[in-house]
JSON list of C-alpha atoms in Angstrom, two decimals:
[
{"chain": "R", "resi": 1, "resn": "MET", "atom": "CA", "xyz": [84.48, -30.49, -61.12]},
{"chain": "R", "resi": 2, "resn": "ASN", "atom": "CA", "xyz": [82.74, -32.41, -58.27]},
{"chain": "R", "resi": 3, "resn": "GLN", "atom": "CA", "xyz": [79.04, -31.72, -57.83]},
{"chain": "R", "resi": 4, "resn": "ASP", "atom": "CA", "xyz": [77.01, -32.11, -54.63]},
{"chain": "R", "resi": 5, "resn": "LEU", "atom": "CA", "xyz": [74.39, -34.79, -55.47]},
{"chain": "R", "resi": 6, "resn": "SER", "atom": "CA", "xyz": [72.98, -35.25, -51.98]},
{"chain": "R", "resi": 7, "resn": "ILE", "atom": "CA", "xyz": [69.25, -35.77, -51.65]},
{"chain": "R", "resi": 8, "resn": "VAL", "atom": "CA", "xyz": [68.66, -32.41, -50.02]},
{"chain": "R", "resi": 9, "resn": "THR", "atom": "CA", "xyz": [70.67, -30.55, -52.70]},
{"chain": "R", "resi": 10, "resn": "LEU", "atom": "CA", "xyz": [68.86, -32.37, -55.48]},
{"chain": "R", "resi": 11, "resn": "ILE", "atom": "CA", "xyz": [65.49, -31.45, -54.00]},
{"chain": "R", "resi": 12, "resn": "LEU", "atom": "CA", "xyz": [66.51, -27.83, -53.56]},
{"chain": "R", "resi": 13, "resn": "HIS", "atom": "CA", "xyz": [67.64, -27.57, -57.12]},
{"chain": "R", "resi": 14, "resn": "ALA", "atom": "CA", "xyz": [64.68, -29.43, -58.66]},
{"chain": "R", "resi": 15, "resn": "SER", "atom": "CA", "xyz": [62.04, -27.67, -60.62]},
{"chain": "R", "resi": 16, "resn": "PHE", "atom": "CA", "xyz": [59.03, -26.21, -58.82]},
{"chain": "R", "resi": 17, "resn": "ALA", "atom": "CA", "xyz": [56.68, -28.91, -60.07]},
{"chain": "R", "resi": 18, "resn": "VAL", "atom": "CA", "xyz": [58.98, -31.70, -58.87]},
{"chain": "R", "resi": 19, "resn": "GLN", "atom": "CA", "xyz": [59.37, -29.99, -55.48]},
{"chain": "R", "resi": 20, "resn": "MET", "atom": "CA", "xyz": [55.58, -29.84, -55.12]},
{"chain": "R", "resi": 21, "resn": "VAL", "atom": "CA", "xyz": [55.31, -33.56, -55.96]},
{"chain": "R", "resi": 22, "resn": "ILE", "atom": "CA", "xyz": [57.99, -34.39, -53.41]},
{"chain": "R", "resi": 23, "resn": "ALA", "atom": "CA", "xyz": [56.31, -32.24, -50.76]},
{"chain": "R", "resi": 24, "resn": "ALA", "atom": "CA", "xyz": [52.98, -33.95, -51.39]},
{"chain": "R", "resi": 25, "resn": "LEU", "atom": "CA", "xyz": [54.56, -37.40, -51.20]},
{"chain": "R", "resi": 26, "resn": "LEU", "atom": "CA", "xyz": [56.38, -36.57, -47.95]},
{"chain": "R", "resi": 27, "resn": "THR", "atom": "CA", "xyz": [53.13, -35.24, -46.45]},
{"chain": "R", "resi": 28, "resn": "VAL", "atom": "CA", "xyz": [51.24, -38.38, -47.48]},
{"chain": "R", "resi": 29, "resn": "SER", "atom": "CA", "xyz": [54.05, -40.55, -46.13]},
{"chain": "R", "resi": 30, "resn": "LEU", "atom": "CA", "xyz": [53.88, -38.83, -42.74]},
{"chain": "R", "resi": 31, "resn": "ALA", "atom": "CA", "xyz": [50.11, -39.25, -42.68]},
{"chain": "R", "resi": 32, "resn": "SER", "atom": "CA", "xyz": [50.39, -42.96, -43.55]},
{"chain": "R", "resi": 33, "resn": "TRP", "atom": "CA", "xyz": [52.96, -43.55, -40.81]},
{"chain": "R", "resi": 34, "resn": "SER", "atom": "CA", "xyz": [50.56, -41.84, -38.36]},
{"chain": "R", "resi": 35, "resn": "VAL", "atom": "CA", "xyz": [47.79, -44.19, -39.48]},
{"chain": "R", "resi": 36, "resn": "ILE", "atom": "CA", "xyz": [50.11, -47.18, -39.19]},
{"chain": "R", "resi": 37, "resn": "PHE", "atom": "CA", "xyz": [51.13, -46.51, -35.64]},
{"chain": "R", "resi": 38, "resn": "SER", "atom": "CA", "xyz": [47.55, -45.65, -34.64]},
{"chain": "R", "resi": 39, "resn": "LYS", "atom": "CA", "xyz": [46.27, -48.84, -36.20]},
{"chain": "R", "resi": 40, "resn": "LEU", "atom": "CA", "xyz": [48.97, -50.93, -34.53]},
{"chain": "R", "resi": 41, "resn": "ILE", "atom": "CA", "xyz": [47.94, -49.64, -31.13]},
{"chain": "R", "resi": 42, "resn": "SER", "atom": "CA", "xyz": [44.22, -50.00, -31.87]},
{"chain": "R", "resi": 43, "resn": "ILE", "atom": "CA", "xyz": [44.42, -53.61, -33.12]},
{"chain": "R", "resi": 44, "resn": "LYS", "atom": "CA", "xyz": [46.62, -54.62, -30.22]},
{"chain": "R", "resi": 45, "resn": "ARG", "atom": "CA", "xyz": [44.10, -53.15, -27.79]},
{"chain": "R", "resi": 46, "resn": "ILE", "atom": "CA", "xyz": [41.20, -54.85, -29.58]},
{"chain": "R", "resi": 47, "resn": "ASN", "atom": "CA", "xyz": [42.87, -58.26, -29.53]},
{"chain": "R", "resi": 48, "resn": "SER", "atom": "CA", "xyz": [43.81, -58.03, -25.87]},
{"chain": "R", "resi": 49, "resn": "GLY", "atom": "CA", "xyz": [40.29, -56.83, -24.93]},
{"chain": "R", "resi": 50, "resn": "ASN", "atom": "CA", "xyz": [38.64, -59.61, -26.88]},
{"chain": "R", "resi": 51, "resn": "GLU", "atom": "CA", "xyz": [40.84, -62.26, -25.26]},
{"chain": "R", "resi": 52, "resn": "ALA", "atom": "CA", "xyz": [40.15, -60.89, -21.81]},
{"chain": "R", "resi": 53, "resn": "PHE", "atom": "CA", "xyz": [36.36, -60.83, -22.34]},
{"chain": "R", "resi": 54, "resn": "GLU", "atom": "CA", "xyz": [36.36, -64.28, -23.95]},
{"chain": "R", "resi": 55, "resn": "GLN", "atom": "CA", "xyz": [38.09, -65.73, -20.90]},
{"chain": "R", "resi": 56, "resn": "GLU", "atom": "CA", "xyz": [35.58, -64.04, -18.61]},
{"chain": "R", "resi": 57, "resn": "PHE", "atom": "CA", "xyz": [32.66, -65.21, -20.79]},
{"chain": "R", "resi": 58, "resn": "TRP", "atom": "CA", "xyz": [33.69, -68.85, -20.75]},
{"chain": "R", "resi": 59, "resn": "SER", "atom": "CA", "xyz": [34.52, -68.84, -17.05]},
{"chain": "R", "resi": 60, "resn": "GLY", "atom": "CA", "xyz": [30.89, -69.79, -16.34]},
{"chain": "R", "resi": 61, "resn": "LYS", "atom": "CA", "xyz": [29.80, -66.45, -15.04]},
{"chain": "R", "resi": 62, "resn": "ASN", "atom": "CA", "xyz": [26.06, -65.76, -14.96]},
{"chain": "R", "resi": 63, "resn": "LEU", "atom": "CA", "xyz": [24.92, -64.08, -18.19]},
{"chain": "R", "resi": 64, "resn": "ASN", "atom": "CA", "xyz": [22.88, -61.40, -16.39]},
{"chain": "R", "resi": 65, "resn": "GLU", "atom": "CA", "xyz": [25.82, -60.52, -14.12]},
{"chain": "R", "resi": 66, "resn": "LEU", "atom": "CA", "xyz": [28.13, -60.42, -17.08]},
{"chain": "R", "resi": 67, "resn": "TYR", "atom": "CA", "xyz": [25.72, -58.19, -19.02]},
{"chain": "R", "resi": 68, "resn": "ASN", "atom": "CA", "xyz": [25.36, -55.79, -16.08]},
{"chain": "R", "resi": 69, "resn": "GLY", "atom": "CA", "xyz": [29.12, -55.46, -15.94]},
{"chain": "R", "resi": 70, "resn": "VAL", "atom": "CA", "xyz": [29.63, -54.57, -19.61]},
{"chain": "R", "resi": 71, "resn": "ALA", "atom": "CA", "xyz": [26.35, -52.91, -20.62]},
{"chain": "R", "resi": 72, "resn": "ASN", "atom": "CA", "xyz": [27.41, -49.36, -19.87]},
{"chain": "R", "resi": 73, "resn": "ARG", "atom": "CA", "xyz": [31.13, -49.74, -20.48]},
{"chain": "R", "resi": 74, "resn": "VAL", "atom": "CA", "xyz": [32.12, -47.23, -23.23]},
{"chain": "R", "resi": 75, "resn": "ASP", "atom": "CA", "xyz": [35.70, -48.44, -23.76]},
{"chain": "R", "resi": 76, "resn": "GLY", "atom": "CA", "xyz": [34.98, -52.16, -23.94]},
{"chain": "R", "resi": 77, "resn": "ALA", "atom": "CA", "xyz": [36.22, -54.60, -26.54]},
{"chain": "R", "resi": 78, "resn": "PRO", "atom": "CA", "xyz": [34.24, -55.44, -29.69]},
{"chain": "R", "resi": 79, "resn": "LEU", "atom": "CA", "xyz": [33.24, -58.79, -28.21]},
{"chain": "R", "resi": 80, "resn": "GLU", "atom": "CA", "xyz": [31.77, -57.07, -25.17]},
{"chain": "R", "resi": 81, "resn": "ARG", "atom": "CA", "xyz": [29.70, -54.69, -27.29]},
{"chain": "R", "resi": 82, "resn": "ILE", "atom": "CA", "xyz": [28.42, -57.56, -29.49]},
{"chain": "R", "resi": 83, "resn": "PHE", "atom": "CA", "xyz": [27.50, -59.56, -26.43]},
{"chain": "R", "resi": 84, "resn": "ALA", "atom": "CA", "xyz": [25.83, -56.55, -24.81]},
{"chain": "R", "resi": 85, "resn": "SER", "atom": "CA", "xyz": [23.78, -55.77, -27.93]},
{"chain": "R", "resi": 86, "resn": "GLY", "atom": "CA", "xyz": [22.56, -59.36, -28.25]},
{"chain": "R", "resi": 87, "resn": "MET", "atom": "CA", "xyz": [21.77, -59.73, -24.56]},
{"chain": "R", "resi": 88, "resn": "ARG", "atom": "CA", "xyz": [20.03, -56.33, -24.47]},
{"chain": "R", "resi": 89, "resn": "GLU", "atom": "CA", "xyz": [17.73, -57.26, -27.33]},
{"chain": "R", "resi": 90, "resn": "PHE", "atom": "CA", "xyz": [17.09, -60.67, -25.83]},
{"chain": "R", "resi": 91, "resn": "LEU", "atom": "CA", "xyz": [16.08, -59.11, -22.51]},
{"chain": "R", "resi": 92, "resn": "LYS", "atom": "CA", "xyz": [13.95, -56.40, -24.16]},
{"chain": "R", "resi": 93, "resn": "LEU", "atom": "CA", "xyz": [11.94, -59.00, -26.08]},
{"chain": "R", "resi": 94, "resn": "ARG", "atom": "CA", "xyz": [11.37, -60.94, -22.90]},
{"chain": "R", "resi": 95, "resn": "GLU", "atom": "CA", "xyz": [10.16, -57.80, -21.16]},
{"chain": "R", "resi": 96, "resn": "ARG", "atom": "CA", "xyz": [7.62, -57.43, -23.97]},
{"chain": "R", "resi": 97, "resn": "ARG", "atom": "CA", "xyz": [6.32, -60.92, -23.20]},
{"chain": "R", "resi": 98, "resn": "VAL", "atom": "CA", "xyz": [7.76, -62.47, -26.35]},
{"chain": "R", "resi": 99, "resn": "THR", "atom": "CA", "xyz": [7.94, -66.19, -25.53]},
{"chain": "R", "resi": 100, "resn": "GLU", "atom": "CA", "xyz": [8.57, -67.71, -28.94]},
{"chain": "R", "resi": 101, "resn": "PRO", "atom": "CA", "xyz": [12.19, -69.04, -28.83]},
{"chain": "R", "resi": 102, "resn": "SER", "atom": "CA", "xyz": [12.77, -68.43, -32.56]},
{"chain": "R", "resi": 103, "resn": "ALA", "atom": "CA", "xyz": [11.63, -64.77, -32.22]},
{"chain": "R", "resi": 104, "resn": "LEU", "atom": "CA", "xyz": [13.92, -64.23, -29.23]},
{"chain": "R", "resi": 105, "resn": "LEU", "atom": "CA", "xyz": [16.85, -65.79, -31.01]},
{"chain": "R", "resi": 106, "resn": "ASP", "atom": "CA", "xyz": [16.26, -63.95, -34.29]},
{"chain": "R", "resi": 107, "resn": "GLY", "atom": "CA", "xyz": [16.04, -60.57, -32.55]},
{"chain": "R", "resi": 108, "resn": "ALA", "atom": "CA", "xyz": [19.25, -61.21, -30.60]},
{"chain": "R", "resi": 109, "resn": "ARG", "atom": "CA", "xyz": [21.10, -62.38, -33.73]},
{"chain": "R", "resi": 110, "resn": "ARG", "atom": "CA", "xyz": [19.99, -59.37, -35.71]},
{"chain": "R", "resi": 111, "resn": "ALA", "atom": "CA", "xyz": [21.22, -57.06, -33.00]},
{"chain": "R", "resi": 112, "resn": "MET", "atom": "CA", "xyz": [24.58, -58.85, -32.79]},
{"chain": "R", "resi": 113, "resn": "ARG", "atom": "CA", "xyz": [24.95, -58.76, -36.60]},
{"chain": "R", "resi": 114, "resn": "ALA", "atom": "CA", "xyz": [24.36, -55.01, -36.65]},
{"chain": "R", "resi": 115, "resn": "SER", "atom": "CA", "xyz": [26.88, -54.53, -33.87]},
{"chain": "R", "resi": 116, "resn": "PHE", "atom": "CA", "xyz": [29.36, -56.80, -35.67]},
{"chain": "R", "resi": 117, "resn": "GLN", "atom": "CA", "xyz": [29.09, -54.65, -38.82]},
{"chain": "R", "resi": 118, "resn": "ARG", "atom": "CA", "xyz": [29.74, -51.51, -36.80]},
{"chain": "R", "resi": 119, "resn": "GLU", "atom": "CA", "xyz": [32.76, -53.05, -35.15]},
{"chain": "R", "resi": 120, "resn": "LEU", "atom": "CA", "xyz": [34.11, -54.24, -38.50]},
{"chain": "R", "resi": 121, "resn": "ASP", "atom": "CA", "xyz": [33.67, -50.82, -40.05]},
{"chain": "R", "resi": 122, "resn": "ALA", "atom": "CA", "xyz": [35.56, -49.26, -37.14]},
{"chain": "R", "resi": 123, "resn": "MET", "atom": "CA", "xyz": [38.45, -51.77, -37.41]},
{"chain": "R", "resi": 124, "resn": "GLU", "atom": "CA", "xyz": [38.70, -51.15, -41.16]},
{"chain": "R", "resi": 125, "resn": "SER", "atom": "CA", "xyz": [38.78, -47.36, -40.81]},
{"chain": "R", "resi": 126, "resn": "ASN", "atom": "CA", "xyz": [41.73, -45.73, -42.67]},
{"chain": "R", "resi": 127, "resn": "LEU", "atom": "CA", "xyz": [42.64, -49.00, -44.38]},
{"chain": "R", "resi": 128, "resn": "SER", "atom": "CA", "xyz": [41.41, -47.51, -47.68]},
{"chain": "R", "resi": 129, "resn": "PHE", "atom": "CA", "xyz": [43.80, -44.56, -47.13]},
{"chain": "R", "resi": 130, "resn": "LEU", "atom": "CA", "xyz": [46.76, -46.94, -46.80]},
{"chain": "R", "resi": 131, "resn": "ALA", "atom": "CA", "xyz": [45.62, -48.82, -49.93]},
{"chain": "R", "resi": 132, "resn": "SER", "atom": "CA", "xyz": [45.40, -45.53, -51.86]},
{"chain": "R", "resi": 133, "resn": "VAL", "atom": "CA", "xyz": [48.83, -44.40, -50.71]},
{"chain": "R", "resi": 134, "resn": "GLY", "atom": "CA", "xyz": [50.32, -47.75, -51.66]},
{"chain": "R", "resi": 135, "resn": "SER", "atom": "CA", "xyz": [48.79, -47.79, -55.12]},
{"chain": "R", "resi": 136, "resn": "VAL", "atom": "CA", "xyz": [48.94, -44.09, -56.11]},
{"chain": "R", "resi": 137, "resn": "SER", "atom": "CA", "xyz": [52.27, -42.86, -54.62]},
{"chain": "R", "resi": 138, "resn": "PRO", "atom": "CA", "xyz": [54.55, -44.64, -57.15]},
{"chain": "R", "resi": 139, "resn": "TYR", "atom": "CA", "xyz": [52.61, -43.09, -60.04]},
{"chain": "R", "resi": 140, "resn": "VAL", "atom": "CA", "xyz": [52.74, -39.63, -58.48]},
{"chain": "R", "resi": 141, "resn": "GLY", "atom": "CA", "xyz": [56.50, -40.06, -58.06]},
{"chain": "R", "resi": 142, "resn": "LEU", "atom": "CA", "xyz": [56.78, -41.23, -61.62]},
{"chain": "R", "resi": 143, "resn": "PHE", "atom": "CA", "xyz": [54.89, -38.12, -62.79]},
{"chain": "R", "resi": 144, "resn": "GLY", "atom": "CA", "xyz": [57.41, -36.00, -60.91]},
{"chain": "R", "resi": 145, "resn": "THR", "atom": "CA", "xyz": [60.28, -37.92, -62.53]},
{"chain": "R", "resi": 146, "resn": "ILE", "atom": "CA", "xyz": [58.92, -37.50, -66.05]},
{"chain": "R", "resi": 147, "resn": "TRP", "atom": "CA", "xyz": [58.29, -33.83, -65.47]},
{"chain": "R", "resi": 148, "resn": "GLY", "atom": "CA", "xyz": [61.80, -33.40, -64.06]},
{"chain": "R", "resi": 149, "resn": "ILE", "atom": "CA", "xyz": [63.39, -35.20, -67.01]},
{"chain": "R", "resi": 150, "resn": "MET", "atom": "CA", "xyz": [61.41, -33.02, -69.46]},
{"chain": "R", "resi": 151, "resn": "HIS", "atom": "CA", "xyz": [62.59, -29.92, -67.60]},
{"chain": "R", "resi": 152, "resn": "ALA", "atom": "CA", "xyz": [66.18, -31.15, -67.61]},
{"chain": "R", "resi": 153, "resn": "PHE", "atom": "CA", "xyz": [66.20, -31.79, -71.36]},
{"chain": "R", "resi": 154, "resn": "VAL", "atom": "CA", "xyz": [64.64, -28.42, -72.08]},
{"chain": "R", "resi": 155, "resn": "GLY", "atom": "CA", "xyz": [67.50, -26.85, -70.15]},
{"chain": "R", "resi": 156, "resn": "LEU", "atom": "CA", "xyz": [70.09, -28.95, -72.02]},
{"chain": "R", "resi": 157, "resn": "SER", "atom": "CA", "xyz": [68.73, -27.79, -75.36]},
{"chain": "R", "resi": 158, "resn": "ASN", "atom": "CA", "xyz": [70.37, -24.42, -74.78]},
{"chain": "R", "resi": 159, "resn": "LEU", "atom": "CA", "xyz": [73.82, -25.94, -74.34]},
{"chain": "R", "resi": 160, "resn": "THR", "atom": "CA", "xyz": [76.23, -26.35, -77.26]},
{"chain": "R", "resi": 161, "resn": "GLN", "atom": "CA", "xyz": [78.09, -29.26, -75.63]},
{"chain": "R", "resi": 162, "resn": "VAL", "atom": "CA", "xyz": [76.34, -31.90, -73.53]},
{"chain": "R", "resi": 163, "resn": "THR", "atom": "CA", "xyz": [78.29, -34.24, -71.31]},
{"chain": "R", "resi": 164, "resn": "LEU", "atom": "CA", "xyz": [77.39, -36.74, -68.62]},
{"chain": "R", "resi": 165, "resn": "ALA", "atom": "CA", "xyz": [78.32, -34.12, -65.99]},
{"chain": "R", "resi": 166, "resn": "THR", "atom": "CA", "xyz": [75.70, -31.78, -67.36]},
{"chain": "R", "resi": 167, "resn": "VAL", "atom": "CA", "xyz": [73.00, -34.43, -67.76]},
{"chain": "R", "resi": 168, "resn": "ALA", "atom": "CA", "xyz": [73.45, -36.25, -64.43]},
{"chain": "R", "resi": 169, "resn": "PRO", "atom": "CA", "xyz": [72.17, -33.55, -61.98]},
{"chain": "R", "resi": 170, "resn": "GLY", "atom": "CA", "xyz": [68.93, -32.97, -63.82]},
{"chain": "R", "resi": 171, "resn": "ILE", "atom": "CA", "xyz": [68.17, -36.71, -64.19]},
{"chain": "R", "resi": 172, "resn": "ALA", "atom": "CA", "xyz": [69.10, -37.32, -60.56]},
{"chain": "R", "resi": 173, "resn": "GLU", "atom": "CA", "xyz": [66.77, -34.53, -59.40]},
{"chain": "R", "resi": 174, "resn": "ALA", "atom": "CA", "xyz": [63.95, -36.10, -61.33]},
{"chain": "R", "resi": 175, "resn": "LEU", "atom": "CA", "xyz": [64.59, -39.65, -60.02]},
{"chain": "R", "resi": 176, "resn": "VAL", "atom": "CA", "xyz": [64.33, -38.41, -56.43]},
{"chain": "R", "resi": 177, "resn": "ALA", "atom": "CA", "xyz": [60.54, -38.10, -56.89]},
{"chain": "R", "resi": 178, "resn": "THR", "atom": "CA", "xyz": [60.29, -41.78, -57.85]},
{"chain": "R", "resi": 179, "resn": "ALA", "atom": "CA", "xyz": [62.40, -42.79, -54.87]},
{"chain": "R", "resi": 180, "resn": "ILE", "atom": "CA", "xyz": [60.23, -40.81, -52.48]},
{"chain": "R", "resi": 181, "resn": "GLY", "atom": "CA", "xyz": [57.08, -42.24, -54.09]},
{"chain": "R", "resi": 182, "resn": "LEU", "atom": "CA", "xyz": [58.36, -45.72, -53.38]},
{"chain": "R", "resi": 183, "resn": "PHE", "atom": "CA", "xyz": [59.36, -44.66, -49.88]},
{"chain": "R", "resi": 184, "resn": "ALA", "atom": "CA", "xyz": [55.74, -43.65, -49.26]},
{"chain": "R", "resi": 185, "resn": "ALA", "atom": "CA", "xyz": [54.16, -46.62, -51.01]},
{"chain": "R", "resi": 186, "resn": "ILE", "atom": "CA", "xyz": [56.09, -49.63, -49.66]},
{"chain": "R", "resi": 187, "resn": "PRO", "atom": "CA", "xyz": [55.35, -49.18, -45.92]},
{"chain": "R", "resi": 188, "resn": "ALA", "atom": "CA", "xyz": [51.72, -48.44, -46.72]},
{"chain": "R", "resi": 189, "resn": "VAL", "atom": "CA", "xyz": [51.33, -51.63, -48.75]},
{"chain": "R", "resi": 190, "resn": "LEU", "atom": "CA", "xyz": [53.02, -53.77, -46.14]},
{"chain": "R", "resi": 191, "resn": "ALA", "atom": "CA", "xyz": [50.94, -52.27, -43.36]},
{"chain": "R", "resi": 192, "resn": "TYR", "atom": "CA", "xyz": [47.71, -52.67, -45.32]},
{"chain": "R", "resi": 193, "resn": "ASN", "atom": "CA", "xyz": [48.36, -56.35, -45.96]},
{"chain": "R", "resi": 194, "resn": "ARG", "atom": "CA", "xyz": [49.24, -57.02, -42.35]},
{"chain": "R", "resi": 195, "resn": "PHE", "atom": "CA", "xyz": [46.24, -55.11, -40.96]},
{"chain": "R", "resi": 196, "resn": "ALA", "atom": "CA", "xyz": [43.87, -56.75, -43.43]},
{"chain": "R", "resi": 197, "resn": "ARG", "atom": "CA", "xyz": [44.97, -60.18, -42.26]},
{"chain": "R", "resi": 198, "resn": "GLN", "atom": "CA", "xyz": [44.65, -59.23, -38.57]},
{"chain": "R", "resi": 199, "resn": "ILE", "atom": "CA", "xyz": [41.18, -57.73, -39.14]},
{"chain": "R", "resi": 200, "resn": "ASP", "atom": "CA", "xyz": [40.06, -60.89, -41.01]},
{"chain": "R", "resi": 201, "resn": "ARG", "atom": "CA", "xyz": [41.14, -62.99, -38.07]},
{"chain": "R", "resi": 202, "resn": "SER", "atom": "CA", "xyz": [39.34, -60.65, -35.65]},
{"chain": "R", "resi": 203, "resn": "ALA", "atom": "CA", "xyz": [36.20, -60.86, -37.83]},
{"chain": "R", "resi": 204, "resn": "ILE", "atom": "CA", "xyz": [36.30, -64.67, -37.71]},
{"chain": "R", "resi": 205, "resn": "THR", "atom": "CA", "xyz": [36.61, -64.49, -33.90]},
{"chain": "R", "resi": 206, "resn": "LEU", "atom": "CA", "xyz": [33.59, -62.16, -33.66]},
{"chain": "R", "resi": 207, "resn": "GLU", "atom": "CA", "xyz": [31.49, -64.31, -36.00]},
{"chain": "R", "resi": 208, "resn": "SER", "atom": "CA", "xyz": [32.37, -67.50, -34.08]},
{"chain": "R", "resi": 209, "resn": "PHE", "atom": "CA", "xyz": [31.36, -65.77, -30.86]},
{"chain": "R", "resi": 210, "resn": "ILE", "atom": "CA", "xyz": [28.01, -64.77, -32.34]},
{"chain": "R", "resi": 211, "resn": "GLU", "atom": "CA", "xyz": [27.29, -68.37, -33.31]},
{"chain": "R", "resi": 212, "resn": "GLU", "atom": "CA", "xyz": [28.38, -69.73, -29.92]},
{"chain": "R", "resi": 213, "resn": "PHE", "atom": "CA", "xyz": [26.42, -67.12, -27.99]},
{"chain": "R", "resi": 214, "resn": "SER", "atom": "CA", "xyz": [23.39, -67.75, -30.20]},
{"chain": "R", "resi": 215, "resn": "ASN", "atom": "CA", "xyz": [23.45, -71.40, -29.16]},
{"chain": "R", "resi": 216, "resn": "ILE", "atom": "CA", "xyz": [23.55, -70.34, -25.51]},
{"chain": "R", "resi": 217, "resn": "LEU", "atom": "CA", "xyz": [20.60, -67.98, -25.99]},
{"chain": "R", "resi": 218, "resn": "GLN", "atom": "CA", "xyz": [18.70, -70.70, -27.83]},
{"chain": "R", "resi": 219, "resn": "ARG", "atom": "CA", "xyz": [19.03, -72.96, -24.79]},
{"chain": "R", "resi": 220, "resn": "ASN", "atom": "CA", "xyz": [17.91, -70.09, -22.52]},
{"chain": "R", "resi": 221, "resn": "ALA", "atom": "CA", "xyz": [15.02, -69.00, -24.72]},
{"chain": "R", "resi": 222, "resn": "SER", "atom": "CA", "xyz": [12.73, -71.65, -23.35]},
{"chain": "R", "resi": 223, "resn": "GLN", "atom": "CA", "xyz": [13.69, -70.99, -19.73]},
{"chain": "R", "resi": 224, "resn": "PRO", "atom": "CA", "xyz": [12.00, -68.53, -17.32]},
{"chain": "R", "resi": 225, "resn": "PRO", "atom": "CA", "xyz": [12.96, -64.88, -17.73]},
{"chain": "R", "resi": 226, "resn": "VAL", "atom": "CA", "xyz": [15.01, -64.84, -14.55]},
{"chain": "R", "resi": 227, "resn": "ALA", "atom": "CA", "xyz": [17.40, -67.43, -15.90]},
{"chain": "R", "resi": 228, "resn": "GLY", "atom": "CA", "xyz": [20.89, -66.38, -16.86]},
{"chain": "R", "resi": 229, "resn": "THR", "atom": "CA", "xyz": [22.67, -69.71, -16.82]},
{"chain": "R", "resi": 230, "resn": "ARG", "atom": "CA", "xyz": [24.39, -71.47, -19.63]}
]
């Protein structure tokens, strides 16, 4: 007799515990895909914004004019916010009559470092979720498989004659949990590795900008407060 061993049928005929495991894995998989698409859009927007601001920064525009243009921008790129935080602190210290170049530079660098850490934390948001999905999902699926196999063998113990046809459905139902666990884990692992590399490159870009901007501020620290040149 032919038996329907489609995925849907296997899930519907699985034990309650296996169905709960499968439902949890499918929910986690949907959540991870939501994070993946959101992170793809976010990183693309961050990279394009950083490139646009970097081009504007190195175009030779006056620092004060550049600061006035980005200081109150709420949807700016990370580079813009780091620049604004450093420039803001630099100008505040000058307003307080701080004239020591090292004090001006140290204050600006601390402000930029704090802003850099906030930007890095924002870029890394939800990465830990993807890492958890990638590492835990296979084991959750394996738990469902083991439970399903145990349930299948308990049911077979009541039969006087056991054949492959009677064993196969129960084993197949149990293995579905492992398959769905891998389905949830593999995209999460691949996405995590890709996003981690992209964030590392973005972090290097931000750190390089902090060093380059610090050199510019160091040259401006000994100039009159009205100066905003390079």
